[in-house]
Tab-separated table of C-alpha atoms and ligand atoms in Angstrom:
chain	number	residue	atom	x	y	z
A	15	UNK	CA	0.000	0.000	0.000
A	16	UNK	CA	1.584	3.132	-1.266
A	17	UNK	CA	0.172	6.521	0.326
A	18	UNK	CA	1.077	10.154	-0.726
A	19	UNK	CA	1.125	13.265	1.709
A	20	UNK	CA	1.289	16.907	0.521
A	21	UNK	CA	2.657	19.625	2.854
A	22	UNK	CA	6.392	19.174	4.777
A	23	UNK	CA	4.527	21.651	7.539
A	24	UNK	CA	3.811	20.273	11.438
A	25	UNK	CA	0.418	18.390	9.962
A	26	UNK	CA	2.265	16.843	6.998
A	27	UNK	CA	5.273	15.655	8.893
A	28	UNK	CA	3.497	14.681	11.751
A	29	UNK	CA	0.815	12.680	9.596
A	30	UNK	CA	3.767	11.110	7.464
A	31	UNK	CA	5.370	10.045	10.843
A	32	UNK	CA	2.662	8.179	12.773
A	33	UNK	CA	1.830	6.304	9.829
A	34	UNK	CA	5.313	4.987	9.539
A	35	UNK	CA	5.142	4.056	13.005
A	36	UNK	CA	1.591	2.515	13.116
A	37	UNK	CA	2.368	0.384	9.627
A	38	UNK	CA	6.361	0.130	9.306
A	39	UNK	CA	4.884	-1.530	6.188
A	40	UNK	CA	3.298	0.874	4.661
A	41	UNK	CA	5.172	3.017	1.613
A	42	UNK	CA	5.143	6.599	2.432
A	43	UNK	CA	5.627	9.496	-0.050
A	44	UNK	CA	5.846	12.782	1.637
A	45	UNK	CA	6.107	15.345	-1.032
A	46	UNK	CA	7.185	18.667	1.255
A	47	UNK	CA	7.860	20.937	-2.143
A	48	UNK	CA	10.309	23.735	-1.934
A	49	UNK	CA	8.327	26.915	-0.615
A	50	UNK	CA	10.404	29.108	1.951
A	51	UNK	CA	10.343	27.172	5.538
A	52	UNK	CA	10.091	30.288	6.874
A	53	UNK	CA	7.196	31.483	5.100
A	54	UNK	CA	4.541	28.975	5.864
A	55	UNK	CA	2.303	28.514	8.967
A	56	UNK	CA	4.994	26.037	10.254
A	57	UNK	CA	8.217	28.167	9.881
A	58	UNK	CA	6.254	31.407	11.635
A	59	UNK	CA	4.467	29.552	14.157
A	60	UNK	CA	4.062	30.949	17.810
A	61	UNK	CA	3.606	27.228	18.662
A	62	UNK	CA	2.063	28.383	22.420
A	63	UNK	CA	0.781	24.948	23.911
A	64	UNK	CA	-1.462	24.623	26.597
A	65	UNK	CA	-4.233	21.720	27.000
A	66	UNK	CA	-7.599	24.005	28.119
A	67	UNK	CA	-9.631	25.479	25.070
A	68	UNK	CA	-13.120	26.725	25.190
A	69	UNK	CA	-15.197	24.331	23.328
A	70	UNK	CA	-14.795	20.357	24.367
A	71	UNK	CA	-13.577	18.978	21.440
A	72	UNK	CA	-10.823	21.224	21.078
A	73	UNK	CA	-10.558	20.797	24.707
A	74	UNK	CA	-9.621	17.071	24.016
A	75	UNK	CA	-7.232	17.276	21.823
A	76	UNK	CA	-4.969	20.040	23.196
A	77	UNK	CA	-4.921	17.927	26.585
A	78	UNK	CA	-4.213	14.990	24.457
A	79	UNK	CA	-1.375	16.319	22.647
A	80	UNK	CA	0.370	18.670	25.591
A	81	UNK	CA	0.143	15.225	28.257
A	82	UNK	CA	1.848	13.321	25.339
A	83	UNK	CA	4.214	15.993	24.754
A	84	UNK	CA	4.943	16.491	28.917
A	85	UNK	CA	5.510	12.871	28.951
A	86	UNK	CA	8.223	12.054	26.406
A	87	UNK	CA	11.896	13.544	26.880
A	88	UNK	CA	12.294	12.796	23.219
A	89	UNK	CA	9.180	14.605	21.894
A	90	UNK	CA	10.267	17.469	24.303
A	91	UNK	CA	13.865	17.623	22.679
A	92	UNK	CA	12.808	17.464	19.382
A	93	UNK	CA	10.098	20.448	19.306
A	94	UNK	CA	12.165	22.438	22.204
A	95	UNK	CA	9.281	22.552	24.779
A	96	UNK	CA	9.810	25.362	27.003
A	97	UNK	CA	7.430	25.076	30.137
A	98	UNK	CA	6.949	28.725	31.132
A	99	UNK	CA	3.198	28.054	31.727
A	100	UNK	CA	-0.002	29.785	30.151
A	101	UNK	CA	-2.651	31.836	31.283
A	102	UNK	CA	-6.225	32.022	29.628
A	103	UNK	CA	-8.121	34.972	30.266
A	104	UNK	CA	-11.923	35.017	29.594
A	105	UNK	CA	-15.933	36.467	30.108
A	106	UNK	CA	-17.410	34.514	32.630
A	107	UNK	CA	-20.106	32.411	31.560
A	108	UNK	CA	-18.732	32.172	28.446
A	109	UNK	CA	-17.446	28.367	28.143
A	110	UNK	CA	-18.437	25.613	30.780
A	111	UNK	CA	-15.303	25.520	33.150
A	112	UNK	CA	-16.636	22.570	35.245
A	113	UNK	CA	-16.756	20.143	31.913
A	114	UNK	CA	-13.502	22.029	30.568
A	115	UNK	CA	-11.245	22.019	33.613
A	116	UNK	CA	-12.394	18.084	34.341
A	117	UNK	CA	-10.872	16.923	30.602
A	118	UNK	CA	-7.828	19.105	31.077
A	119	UNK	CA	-7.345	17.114	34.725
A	120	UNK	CA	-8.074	13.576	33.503
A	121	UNK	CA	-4.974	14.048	31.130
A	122	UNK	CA	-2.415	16.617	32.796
A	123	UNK	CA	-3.799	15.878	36.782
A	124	UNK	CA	-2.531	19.011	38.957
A	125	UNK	CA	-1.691	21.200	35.888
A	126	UNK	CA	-4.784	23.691	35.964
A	127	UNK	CA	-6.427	26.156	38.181
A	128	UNK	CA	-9.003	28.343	37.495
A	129	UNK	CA	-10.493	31.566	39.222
A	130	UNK	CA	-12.376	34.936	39.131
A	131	UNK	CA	-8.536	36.878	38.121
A	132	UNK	CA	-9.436	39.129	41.949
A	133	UNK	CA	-8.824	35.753	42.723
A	134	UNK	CA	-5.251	34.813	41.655
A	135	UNK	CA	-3.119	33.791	44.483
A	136	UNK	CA	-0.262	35.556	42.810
A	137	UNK	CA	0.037	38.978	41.225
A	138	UNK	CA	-1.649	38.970	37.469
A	139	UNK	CA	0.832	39.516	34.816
A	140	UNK	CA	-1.645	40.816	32.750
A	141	UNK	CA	-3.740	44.097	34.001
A	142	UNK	CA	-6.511	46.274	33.455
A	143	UNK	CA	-8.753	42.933	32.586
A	144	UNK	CA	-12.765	43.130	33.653
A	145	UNK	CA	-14.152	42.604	37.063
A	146	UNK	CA	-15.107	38.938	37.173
A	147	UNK	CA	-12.754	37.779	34.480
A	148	UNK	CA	-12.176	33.962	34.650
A	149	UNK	CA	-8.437	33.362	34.521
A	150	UNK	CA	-7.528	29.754	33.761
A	151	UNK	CA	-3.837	28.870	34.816
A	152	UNK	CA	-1.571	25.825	33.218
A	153	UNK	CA	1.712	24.858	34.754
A	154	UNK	CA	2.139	22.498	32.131
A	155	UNK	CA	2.295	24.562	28.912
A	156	UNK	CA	3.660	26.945	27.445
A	157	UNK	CA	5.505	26.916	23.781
A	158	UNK	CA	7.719	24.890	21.920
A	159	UNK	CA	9.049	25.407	17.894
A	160	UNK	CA	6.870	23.731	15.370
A	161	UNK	CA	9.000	24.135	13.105
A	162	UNK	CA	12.195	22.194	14.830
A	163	UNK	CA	9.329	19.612	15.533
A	164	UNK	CA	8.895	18.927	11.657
A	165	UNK	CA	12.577	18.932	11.283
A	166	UNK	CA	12.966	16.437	13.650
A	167	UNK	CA	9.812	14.449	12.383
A	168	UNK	CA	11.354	14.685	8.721
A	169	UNK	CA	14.223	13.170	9.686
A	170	UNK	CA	13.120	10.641	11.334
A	171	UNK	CA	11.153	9.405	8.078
A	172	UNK	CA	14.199	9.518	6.218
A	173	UNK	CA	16.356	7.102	8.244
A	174	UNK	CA	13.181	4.728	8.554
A	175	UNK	CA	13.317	4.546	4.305
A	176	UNK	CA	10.398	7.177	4.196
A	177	UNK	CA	10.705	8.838	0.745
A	178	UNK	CA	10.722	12.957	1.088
A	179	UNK	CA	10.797	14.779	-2.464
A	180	UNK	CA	11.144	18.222	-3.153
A	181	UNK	CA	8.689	17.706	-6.317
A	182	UNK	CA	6.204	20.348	-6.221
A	183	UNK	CA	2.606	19.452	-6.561
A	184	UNK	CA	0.579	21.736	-8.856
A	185	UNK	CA	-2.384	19.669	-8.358
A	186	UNK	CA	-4.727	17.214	-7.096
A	187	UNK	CA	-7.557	15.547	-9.272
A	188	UNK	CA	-10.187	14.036	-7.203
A	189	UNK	CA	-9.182	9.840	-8.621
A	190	UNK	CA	-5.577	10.868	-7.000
A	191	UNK	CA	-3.721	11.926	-9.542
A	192	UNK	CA	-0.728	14.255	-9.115
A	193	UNK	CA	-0.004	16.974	-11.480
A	194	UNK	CA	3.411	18.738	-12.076
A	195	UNK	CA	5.143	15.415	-10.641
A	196	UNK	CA	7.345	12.741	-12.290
A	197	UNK	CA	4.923	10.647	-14.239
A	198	UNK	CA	6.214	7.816	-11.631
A	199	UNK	CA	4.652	9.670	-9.126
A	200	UNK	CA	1.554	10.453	-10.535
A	201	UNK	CA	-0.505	7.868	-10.053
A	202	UNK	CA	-1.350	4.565	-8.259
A	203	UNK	CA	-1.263	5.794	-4.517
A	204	UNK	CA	-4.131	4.391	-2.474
A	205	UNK	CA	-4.343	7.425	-0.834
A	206	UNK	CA	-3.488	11.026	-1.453
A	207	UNK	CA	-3.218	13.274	1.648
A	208	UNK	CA	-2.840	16.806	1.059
A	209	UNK	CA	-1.879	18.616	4.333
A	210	UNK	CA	-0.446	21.581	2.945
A	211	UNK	CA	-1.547	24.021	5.039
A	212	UNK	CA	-3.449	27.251	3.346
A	213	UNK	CA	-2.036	26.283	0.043
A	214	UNK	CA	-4.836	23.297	0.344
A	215	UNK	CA	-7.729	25.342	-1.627
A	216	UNK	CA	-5.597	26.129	-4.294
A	217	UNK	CA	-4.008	22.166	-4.921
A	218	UNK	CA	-7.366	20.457	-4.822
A	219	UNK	CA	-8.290	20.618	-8.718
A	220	UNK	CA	-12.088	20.563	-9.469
A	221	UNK	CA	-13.027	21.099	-6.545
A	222	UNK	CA	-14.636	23.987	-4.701
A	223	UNK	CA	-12.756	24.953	-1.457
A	224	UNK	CA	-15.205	27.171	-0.255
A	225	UNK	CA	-18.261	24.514	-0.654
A	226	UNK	CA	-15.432	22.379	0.919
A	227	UNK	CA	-15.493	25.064	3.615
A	228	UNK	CA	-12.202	25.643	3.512
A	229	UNK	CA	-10.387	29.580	3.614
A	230	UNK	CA	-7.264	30.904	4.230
A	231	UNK	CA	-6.367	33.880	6.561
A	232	UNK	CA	-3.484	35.720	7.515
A	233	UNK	CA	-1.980	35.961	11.043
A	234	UNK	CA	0.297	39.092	12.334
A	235	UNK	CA	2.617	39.091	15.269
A	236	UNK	CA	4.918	41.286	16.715
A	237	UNK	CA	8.403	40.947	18.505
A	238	UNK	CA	9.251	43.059	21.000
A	239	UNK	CA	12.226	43.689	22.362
A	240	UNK	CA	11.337	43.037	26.198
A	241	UNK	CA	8.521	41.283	28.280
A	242	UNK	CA	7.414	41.930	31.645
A	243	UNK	CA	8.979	39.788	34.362
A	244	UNK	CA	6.664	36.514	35.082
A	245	UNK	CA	4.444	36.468	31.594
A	246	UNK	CA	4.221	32.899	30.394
A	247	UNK	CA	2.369	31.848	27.273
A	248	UNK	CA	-1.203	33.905	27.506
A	249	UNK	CA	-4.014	34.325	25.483
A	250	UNK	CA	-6.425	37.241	26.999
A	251	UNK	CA	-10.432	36.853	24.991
A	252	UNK	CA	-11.399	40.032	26.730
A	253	UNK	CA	-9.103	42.457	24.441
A	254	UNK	CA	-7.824	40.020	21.762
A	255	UNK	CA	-4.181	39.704	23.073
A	256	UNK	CA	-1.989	36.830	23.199
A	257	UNK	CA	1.746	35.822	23.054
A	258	UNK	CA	4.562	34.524	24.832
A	259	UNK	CA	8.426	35.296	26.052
A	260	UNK	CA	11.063	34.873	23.545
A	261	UNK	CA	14.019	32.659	24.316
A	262	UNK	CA	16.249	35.951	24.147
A	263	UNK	CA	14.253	37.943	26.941
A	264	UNK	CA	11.519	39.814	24.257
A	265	UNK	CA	8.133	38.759	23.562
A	266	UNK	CA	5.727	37.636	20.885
A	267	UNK	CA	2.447	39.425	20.846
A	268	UNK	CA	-0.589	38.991	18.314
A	269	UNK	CA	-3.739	40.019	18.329
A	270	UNK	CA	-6.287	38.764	15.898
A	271	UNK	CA	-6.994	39.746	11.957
A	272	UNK	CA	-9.645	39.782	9.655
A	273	UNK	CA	-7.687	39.027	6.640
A	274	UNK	CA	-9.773	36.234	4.661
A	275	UNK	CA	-8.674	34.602	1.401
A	276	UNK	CA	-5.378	35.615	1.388
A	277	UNK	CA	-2.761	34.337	-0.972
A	278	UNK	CA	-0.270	32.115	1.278
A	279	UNK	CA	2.842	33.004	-0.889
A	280	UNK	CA	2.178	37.009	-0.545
A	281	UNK	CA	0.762	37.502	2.910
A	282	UNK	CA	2.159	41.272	3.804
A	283	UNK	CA	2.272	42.831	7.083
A	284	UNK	CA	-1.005	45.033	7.803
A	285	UNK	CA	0.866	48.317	9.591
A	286	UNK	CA	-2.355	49.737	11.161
A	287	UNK	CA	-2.648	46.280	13.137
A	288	UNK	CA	0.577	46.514	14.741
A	289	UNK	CA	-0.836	50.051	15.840
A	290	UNK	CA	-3.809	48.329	17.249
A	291	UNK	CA	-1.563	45.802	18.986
A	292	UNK	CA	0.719	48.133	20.369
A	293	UNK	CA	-2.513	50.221	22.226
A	294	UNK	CA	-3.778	47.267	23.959
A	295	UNK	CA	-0.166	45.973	25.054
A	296	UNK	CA	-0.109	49.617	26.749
A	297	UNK	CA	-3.496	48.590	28.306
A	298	UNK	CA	-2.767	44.977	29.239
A	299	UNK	CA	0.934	44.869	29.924
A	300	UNK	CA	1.348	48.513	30.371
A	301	UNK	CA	4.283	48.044	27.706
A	302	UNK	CA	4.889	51.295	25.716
A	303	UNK	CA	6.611	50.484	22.168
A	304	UNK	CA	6.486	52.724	19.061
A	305	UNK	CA	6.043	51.143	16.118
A	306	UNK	CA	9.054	51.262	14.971
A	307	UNK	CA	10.381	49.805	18.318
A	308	UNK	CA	8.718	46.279	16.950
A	309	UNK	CA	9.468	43.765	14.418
A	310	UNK	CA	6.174	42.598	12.411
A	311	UNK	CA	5.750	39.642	10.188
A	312	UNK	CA	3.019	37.745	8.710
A	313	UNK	CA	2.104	34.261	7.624
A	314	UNK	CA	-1.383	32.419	7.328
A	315	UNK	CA	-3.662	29.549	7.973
A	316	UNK	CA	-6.063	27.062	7.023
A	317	UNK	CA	-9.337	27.310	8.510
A	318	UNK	CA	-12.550	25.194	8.029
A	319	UNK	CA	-15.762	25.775	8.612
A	320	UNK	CA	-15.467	22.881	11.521
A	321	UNK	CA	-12.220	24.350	12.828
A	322	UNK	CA	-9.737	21.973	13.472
A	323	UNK	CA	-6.626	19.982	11.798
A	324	UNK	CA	-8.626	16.473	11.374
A	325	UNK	CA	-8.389	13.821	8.324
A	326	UNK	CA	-11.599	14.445	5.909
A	327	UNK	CA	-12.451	13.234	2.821
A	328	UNK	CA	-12.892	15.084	-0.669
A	329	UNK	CA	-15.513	13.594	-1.729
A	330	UNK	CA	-17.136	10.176	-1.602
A	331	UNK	CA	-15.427	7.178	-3.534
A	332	UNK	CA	-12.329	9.505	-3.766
A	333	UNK	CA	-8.831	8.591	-2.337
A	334	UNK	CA	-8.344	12.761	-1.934
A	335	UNK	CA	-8.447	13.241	1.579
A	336	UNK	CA	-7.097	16.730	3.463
A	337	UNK	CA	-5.640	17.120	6.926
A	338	UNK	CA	-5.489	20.775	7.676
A	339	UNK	CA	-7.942	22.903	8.760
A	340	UNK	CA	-6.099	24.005	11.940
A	341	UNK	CA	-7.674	27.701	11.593
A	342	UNK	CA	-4.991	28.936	13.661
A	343	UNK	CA	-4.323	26.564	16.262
A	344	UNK	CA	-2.966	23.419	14.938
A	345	UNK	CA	0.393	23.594	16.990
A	346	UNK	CA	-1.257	22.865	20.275
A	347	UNK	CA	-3.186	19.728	19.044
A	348	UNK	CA	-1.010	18.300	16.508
A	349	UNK	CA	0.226	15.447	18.170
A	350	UNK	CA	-3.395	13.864	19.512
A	351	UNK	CA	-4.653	14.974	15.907
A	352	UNK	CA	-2.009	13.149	13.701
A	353	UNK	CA	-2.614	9.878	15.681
A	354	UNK	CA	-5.878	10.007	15.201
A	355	UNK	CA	-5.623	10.735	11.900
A	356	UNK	CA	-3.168	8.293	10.836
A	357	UNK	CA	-4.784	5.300	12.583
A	358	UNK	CA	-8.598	6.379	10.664
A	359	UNK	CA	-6.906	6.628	7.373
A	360	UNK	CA	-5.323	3.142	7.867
A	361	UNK	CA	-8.653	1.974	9.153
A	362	UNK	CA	-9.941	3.225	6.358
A	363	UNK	CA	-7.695	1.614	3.461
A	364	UNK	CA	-8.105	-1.762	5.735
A	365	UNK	CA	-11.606	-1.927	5.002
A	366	UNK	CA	-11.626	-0.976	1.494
A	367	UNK	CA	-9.178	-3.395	1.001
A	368	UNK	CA	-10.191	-6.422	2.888
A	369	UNK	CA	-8.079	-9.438	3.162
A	370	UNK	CA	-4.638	-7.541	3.011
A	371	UNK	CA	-1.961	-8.469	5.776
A	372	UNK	CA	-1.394	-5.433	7.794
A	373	UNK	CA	1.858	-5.340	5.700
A	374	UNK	CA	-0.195	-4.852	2.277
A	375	UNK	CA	-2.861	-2.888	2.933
B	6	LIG	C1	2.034	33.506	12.681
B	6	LIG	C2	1.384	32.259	13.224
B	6	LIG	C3	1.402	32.005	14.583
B	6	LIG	C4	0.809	30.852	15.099
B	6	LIG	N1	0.870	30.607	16.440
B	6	LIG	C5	0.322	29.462	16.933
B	6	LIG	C6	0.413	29.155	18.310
B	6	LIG	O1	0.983	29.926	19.092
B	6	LIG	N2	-0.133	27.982	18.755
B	6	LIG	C7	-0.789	27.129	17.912
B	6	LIG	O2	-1.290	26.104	18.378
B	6	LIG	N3	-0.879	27.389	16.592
B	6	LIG	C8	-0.336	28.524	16.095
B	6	LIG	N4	-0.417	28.801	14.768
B	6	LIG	C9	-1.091	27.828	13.906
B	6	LIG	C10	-0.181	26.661	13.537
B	6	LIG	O3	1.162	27.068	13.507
B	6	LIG	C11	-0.645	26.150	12.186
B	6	LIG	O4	-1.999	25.706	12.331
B	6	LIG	C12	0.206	24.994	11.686
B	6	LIG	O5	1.573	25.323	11.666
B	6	LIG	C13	-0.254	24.617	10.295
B	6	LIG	O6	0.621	23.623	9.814
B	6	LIG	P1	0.385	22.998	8.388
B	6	LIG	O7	1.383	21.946	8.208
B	6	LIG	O8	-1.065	22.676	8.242
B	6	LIG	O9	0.633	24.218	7.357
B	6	LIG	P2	2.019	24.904	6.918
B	6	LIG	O10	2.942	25.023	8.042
B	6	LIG	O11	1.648	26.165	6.213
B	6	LIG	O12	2.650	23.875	5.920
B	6	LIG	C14	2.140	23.654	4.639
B	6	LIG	C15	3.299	23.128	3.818
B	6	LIG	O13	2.833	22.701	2.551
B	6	LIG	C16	3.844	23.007	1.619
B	6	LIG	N5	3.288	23.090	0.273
B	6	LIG	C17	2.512	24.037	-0.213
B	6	LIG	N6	2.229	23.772	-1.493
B	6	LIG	C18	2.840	22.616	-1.807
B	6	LIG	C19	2.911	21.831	-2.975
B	6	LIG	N7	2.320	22.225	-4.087
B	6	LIG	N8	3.617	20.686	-2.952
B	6	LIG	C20	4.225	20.303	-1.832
B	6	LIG	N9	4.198	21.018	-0.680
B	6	LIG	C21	3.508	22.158	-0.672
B	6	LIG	C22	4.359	24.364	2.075
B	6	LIG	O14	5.651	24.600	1.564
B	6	LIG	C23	4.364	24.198	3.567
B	6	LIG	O15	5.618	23.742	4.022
B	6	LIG	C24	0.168	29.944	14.225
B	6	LIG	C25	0.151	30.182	12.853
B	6	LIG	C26	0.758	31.340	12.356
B	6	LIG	C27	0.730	31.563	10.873
């Protein structure tokens, strides 16, 4: 059984490398292409972790994915997991914290704590947040690089005989076939996975993205050159804010766009958000940068109507399945997301193909 994946980003790589180690059987094409590293989702990535999120299934998988992460020294190494904690900052009443704070404990037991933030035991690193504002506090998350984590995963494939080509894709047709590839590589895979990120819409080839309910959209960031003392990873839903310390004593702040259907290979800076930004970092972290104090940069996403990076099919009777989606998040729940993944789409090729060894599926 022969199966293609699109994309060398976190979801590609990290698809490509749990089916190699569900089915060492399997043949494995990951076709990673030759845009700039540092220009997709991937390369720019915050990658904050954390396992609470406001709606259950989301919830699940962010748990999932930061307990695995907490619990293997060689996951940790290879994405460069720094636990500086999170925060989560939002309205009361607006998510059910009793349900939400019970799946976070099942899979990280001790790691979260939530309260009204008049509440806080400590002193709240960020300020001038609403009365009654429900702060929910990790101590087991915080960031690591995504983009170190696909290097590592990459690597990995190749020494286990994983073929990685720098062919790029122009296209998917919906029976599998590859356009702009090697006619050896064109056809015949029982699968085609394309997990490339917000370049998706554009690869899959009569077919409509938006009926598909996929879109792309950009997200900003800024660094700045310092960070108060004490802020871990935090995202604040009452203003918007969110970021994290940099390794070399700055910080990363963002702070959400509207910026829909944007081309992934020409996503430019927006100047009048970093503007925006910088007013509510004076507000919230009582930070006061010019503009020109800051270093912006861009990149974008995947999102789907049913946000989240999950395996879904093109179409029925087609072999054209996608695994993006991550609509901004997919850092945090990669790891529970690419198991689950892997594991349906072998499921999947199983039963289509019964009466295969596990070896010829
Ligand atoms: C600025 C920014 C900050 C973020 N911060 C966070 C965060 O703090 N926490 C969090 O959880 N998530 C965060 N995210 C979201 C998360 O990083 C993304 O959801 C995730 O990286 C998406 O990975 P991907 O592999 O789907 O896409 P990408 O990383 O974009 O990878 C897609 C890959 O497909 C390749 N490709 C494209 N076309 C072709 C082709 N024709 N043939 C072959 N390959 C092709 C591209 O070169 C690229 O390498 C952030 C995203 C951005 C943009």
């Amino acid at each position: 059984m022969s199966i293609a994946v699109i994309g060398g980003g976190i979801a590609g790589a990290a698809l490509a490398w749990r089916l190699r180690r569900l089915d060492p059987d399997v043949e494995i094409t990951l076709f990673v292409g030759h845009h700039s590293v540092r220009g997709d989702a991937t390369g720019a990535s915050g990658g904050m972790v954390r396992g609470f999120e406001t709606d259950a299934e989301s919830c699940l998988v962010a748990s999932e994915s930061m307990a695995e992460l907490a619990a293997d020294p060689a996951l940790r190494d290879w994405a460069d997991y720094r636990e500086v904690g999170s925060h989560y900052f939002l309205e009361p009443g607006s998510a059910d914290m009793e349900a939400l704070a019970s799946i976070v404990e099942a899979r990280l037991p001790g790691s979260l704590t939530w309260s009204a933030v008049e509440d806080l035991p400590g002193p709240c690193p960020v300020r001038g947040l609403p009365e009654g504002t429900v702060a929910v506090v990790e101590r087991q998350g915080g960031y690591f690089s995504p983009h170190r984590l696909r290097t590592s995963m990459t690597g990995e494939l190749l020494r286990s005989r994983v073929e990685v080509s720098q062919e790029l894709v122009t296209g998917v047709l919906p029976d599998g076939t590859l356009q702009g590839v090697d006619p050896a590589h064109a056809k015949g895979f029982r699968a085609v996975v394309v997990a490339a990120g917000a370049w998706t819409p554009h690869l899959l080839l009569d077919h409509d993205p938006v009926a598909g309910g996929f879109r792309t959209k950009a997200i900003q960031y800024v660094r700045c050159p310092v960070a108060p003392p004490g802020l871990g990873a935090f995202t604040d839903e009452t203003s918007g804010l969110y970021g994290r310390p940099l390794a070399d004593g700055g910080l990363l702040l963002g702070i959400p766009t509207d910026r829909w259907g944007v081309d992934p290979d020409g996503v430019g800076v927006d100047p009048s958000l970093i503007g925006t930004l910088l007013e509510v970092a004076s507000e919230r972290l009582h930070l006061d940068l010019e503009p020109s104090g800051v270093e912006g940069f861009s990149s974008s996403d995947c999102y789907h109507r049913e946000p989240g990076l999950a395996l879904r099919d093109l179409e029925q009777g087609s072999p054209v399945f996608t695994f993006t989606g991550g609509s901004g998040g997919a850092a945090k729940t990669v790891l529970a997301a690419s198991r689950t993944a892997a594991a349906g789409l072998l499921d999947r090729l199983a039963a289509a193909h019964p009466g295969g060894s596990q070896a010829q599926r």
